[in-house]
Coordinates of C-alpha atoms in Angstrom, one line a residue:
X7 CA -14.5 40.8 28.9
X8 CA -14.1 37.0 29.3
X9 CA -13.2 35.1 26.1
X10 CA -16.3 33.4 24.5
X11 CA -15.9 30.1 22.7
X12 CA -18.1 27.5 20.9
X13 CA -17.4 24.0 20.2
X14 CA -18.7 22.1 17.0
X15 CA -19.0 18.4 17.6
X16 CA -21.1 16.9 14.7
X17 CA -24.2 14.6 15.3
X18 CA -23.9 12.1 13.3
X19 CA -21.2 9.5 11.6
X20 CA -19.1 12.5 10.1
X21 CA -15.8 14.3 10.1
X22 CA -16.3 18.4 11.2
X23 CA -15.6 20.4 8.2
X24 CA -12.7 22.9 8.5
X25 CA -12.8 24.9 11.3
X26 CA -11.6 28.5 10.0
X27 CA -14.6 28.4 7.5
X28 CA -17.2 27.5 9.8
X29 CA -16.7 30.1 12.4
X30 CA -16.2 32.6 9.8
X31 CA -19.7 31.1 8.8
X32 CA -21.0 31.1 12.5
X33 CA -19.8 34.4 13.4
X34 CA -21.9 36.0 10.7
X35 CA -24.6 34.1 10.8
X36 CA -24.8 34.1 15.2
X37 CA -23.9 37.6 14.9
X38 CA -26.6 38.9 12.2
X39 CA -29.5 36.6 13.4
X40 CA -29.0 36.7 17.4
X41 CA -26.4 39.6 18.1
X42 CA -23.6 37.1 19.4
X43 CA -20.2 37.6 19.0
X44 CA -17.8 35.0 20.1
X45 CA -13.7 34.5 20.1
X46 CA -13.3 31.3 18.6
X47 CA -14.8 28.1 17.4
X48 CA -13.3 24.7 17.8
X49 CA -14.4 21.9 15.7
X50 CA -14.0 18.2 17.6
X51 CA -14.6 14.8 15.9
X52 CA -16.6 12.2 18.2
X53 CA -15.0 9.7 18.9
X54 CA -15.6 6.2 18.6
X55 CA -16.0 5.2 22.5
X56 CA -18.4 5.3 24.8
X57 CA -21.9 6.3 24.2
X58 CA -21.4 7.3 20.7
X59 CA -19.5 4.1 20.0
X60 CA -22.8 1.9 21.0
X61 CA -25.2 4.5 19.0
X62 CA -22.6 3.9 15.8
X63 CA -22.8 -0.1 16.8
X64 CA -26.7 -0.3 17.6
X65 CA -27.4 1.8 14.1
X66 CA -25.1 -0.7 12.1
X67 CA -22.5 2.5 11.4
X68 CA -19.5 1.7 13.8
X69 CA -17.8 -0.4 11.1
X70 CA -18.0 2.4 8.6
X71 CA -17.1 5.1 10.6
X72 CA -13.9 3.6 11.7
X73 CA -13.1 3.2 8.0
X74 CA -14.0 6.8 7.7
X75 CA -11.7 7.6 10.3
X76 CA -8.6 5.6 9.4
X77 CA -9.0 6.5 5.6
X78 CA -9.1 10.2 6.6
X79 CA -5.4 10.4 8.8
X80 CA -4.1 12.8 8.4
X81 CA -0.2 12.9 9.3
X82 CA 0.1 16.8 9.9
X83 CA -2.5 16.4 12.7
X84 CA -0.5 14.3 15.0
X85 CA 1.8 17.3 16.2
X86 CA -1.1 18.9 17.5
X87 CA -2.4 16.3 19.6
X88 CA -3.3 16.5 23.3
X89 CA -1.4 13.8 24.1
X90 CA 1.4 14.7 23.1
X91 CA 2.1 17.7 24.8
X92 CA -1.0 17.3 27.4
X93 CA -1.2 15.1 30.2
X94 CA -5.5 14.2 32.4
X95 CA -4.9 13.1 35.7
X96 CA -7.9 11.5 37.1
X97 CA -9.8 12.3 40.5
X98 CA -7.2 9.7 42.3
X99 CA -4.5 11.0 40.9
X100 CA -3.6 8.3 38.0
X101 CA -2.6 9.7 34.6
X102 CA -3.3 9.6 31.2
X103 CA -2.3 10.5 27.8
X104 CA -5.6 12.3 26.9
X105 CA -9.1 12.4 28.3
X106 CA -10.5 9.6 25.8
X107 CA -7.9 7.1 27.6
X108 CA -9.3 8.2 30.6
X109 CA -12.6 7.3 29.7
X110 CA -11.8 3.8 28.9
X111 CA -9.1 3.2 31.8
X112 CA -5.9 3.3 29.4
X113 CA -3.7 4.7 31.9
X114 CA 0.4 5.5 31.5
X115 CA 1.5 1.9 33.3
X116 CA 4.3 1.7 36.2
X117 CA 6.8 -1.3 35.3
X118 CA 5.4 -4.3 37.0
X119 CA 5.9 -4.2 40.8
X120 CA 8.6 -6.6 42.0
X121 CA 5.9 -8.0 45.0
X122 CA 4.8 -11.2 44.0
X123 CA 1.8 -10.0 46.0
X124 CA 1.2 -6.5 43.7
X125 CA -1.0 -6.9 40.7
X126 CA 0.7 -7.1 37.7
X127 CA -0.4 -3.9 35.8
X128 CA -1.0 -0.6 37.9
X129 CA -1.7 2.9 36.3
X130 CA 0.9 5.6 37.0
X131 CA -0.4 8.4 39.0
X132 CA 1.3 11.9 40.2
X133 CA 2.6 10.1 43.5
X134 CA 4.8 8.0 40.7
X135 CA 6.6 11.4 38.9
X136 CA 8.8 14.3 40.4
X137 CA 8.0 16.5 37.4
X138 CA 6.3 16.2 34.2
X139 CA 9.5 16.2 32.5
X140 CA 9.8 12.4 33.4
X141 CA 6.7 11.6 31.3
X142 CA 8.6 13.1 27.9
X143 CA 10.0 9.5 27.1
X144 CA 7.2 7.8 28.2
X145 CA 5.5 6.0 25.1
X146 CA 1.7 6.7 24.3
X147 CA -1.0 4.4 24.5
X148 CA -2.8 4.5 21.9
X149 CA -5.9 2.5 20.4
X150 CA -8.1 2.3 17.5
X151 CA -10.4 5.6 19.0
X152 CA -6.7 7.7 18.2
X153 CA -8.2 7.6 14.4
X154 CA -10.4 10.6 15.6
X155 CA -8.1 12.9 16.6
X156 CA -5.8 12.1 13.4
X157 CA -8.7 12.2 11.1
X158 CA -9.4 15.0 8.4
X159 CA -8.1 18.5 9.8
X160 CA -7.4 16.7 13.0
X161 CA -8.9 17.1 16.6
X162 CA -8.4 17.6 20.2
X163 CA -9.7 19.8 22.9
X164 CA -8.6 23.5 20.9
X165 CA -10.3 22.2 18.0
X166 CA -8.2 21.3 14.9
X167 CA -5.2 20.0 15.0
X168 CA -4.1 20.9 10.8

């Protein structure tokens, strides 16, 4: 049988709870009510980009929730993160450090180009690399949306991070 997995993403201004309880929670609960049984759960904060980032802004809660998000790091998250171990590479071939940076064009930059003529900032893309192995030293990028995958038990696209 294939593996069956569900993803928690809350719907509001709020960090996920702990993941381990809540499918314990959800498996008993899906299973007694419905019949379901499922592998895993994985809990993912929203981020503050995007959609949900104009929702926070429009309802007055962005401010807050980035508050939320930098009081909750959480240092023993950040070994699990995508980006650290994880690279997106976009339809053209440019590259990122996670899928959020993707979604707001923060790409892994080549050094500038030595054509006066070249624009000054280009992203780095799999023509630009022999192996992944080259990317190891490369530095992050990182901006203030990095909070939600640090925050509370920590978050990336196989759930917790802590």
């Amino acid at each position: 049988a294939l593996p069956f997995h569900l993803v928690y993403n809350p719907i509001g201004a709020f960090l996920p709870p702990e993941q381990g309880a809540l499918e314990e929670q959800y498996k008993e609960e899906l299973h007694r009510e419905f019949g379901i049984r499922f592998n895993s759960l994985f809990t993912i904060t929203n981020m503050p980009i995007k959609r949900f980032a104009d929702f926070l802004h429009k309802r007055g809660e962005l401010a807050s929730y980035m508050e939320l998000l930098v009081n909750s790091f959480n240092q023993g998250a950040v070994d699990g993160l995508m980006c650290r171990n994880t690279v997106s590479v976009g339809w053209d071939g440019r590259l990122f450090d996670c899928d959020f940076n993707q979604q707001l064009d923060i790409g892994l930059a080549c050094p500038p180009p030595s054509s006066p003529t070249a624009p000054s900032y280009q992203h780095k893309s799999v023509f630009d690399v022999g192996s992944l192995q080259e990317l190891e030293a490369e530095p992050i990028a990182v901006d203030s949306h990095c909070y939600g995958c640090t925050a509370g038990f920590g978050s990336s696209c196989q759930g917790a991070t802590a």
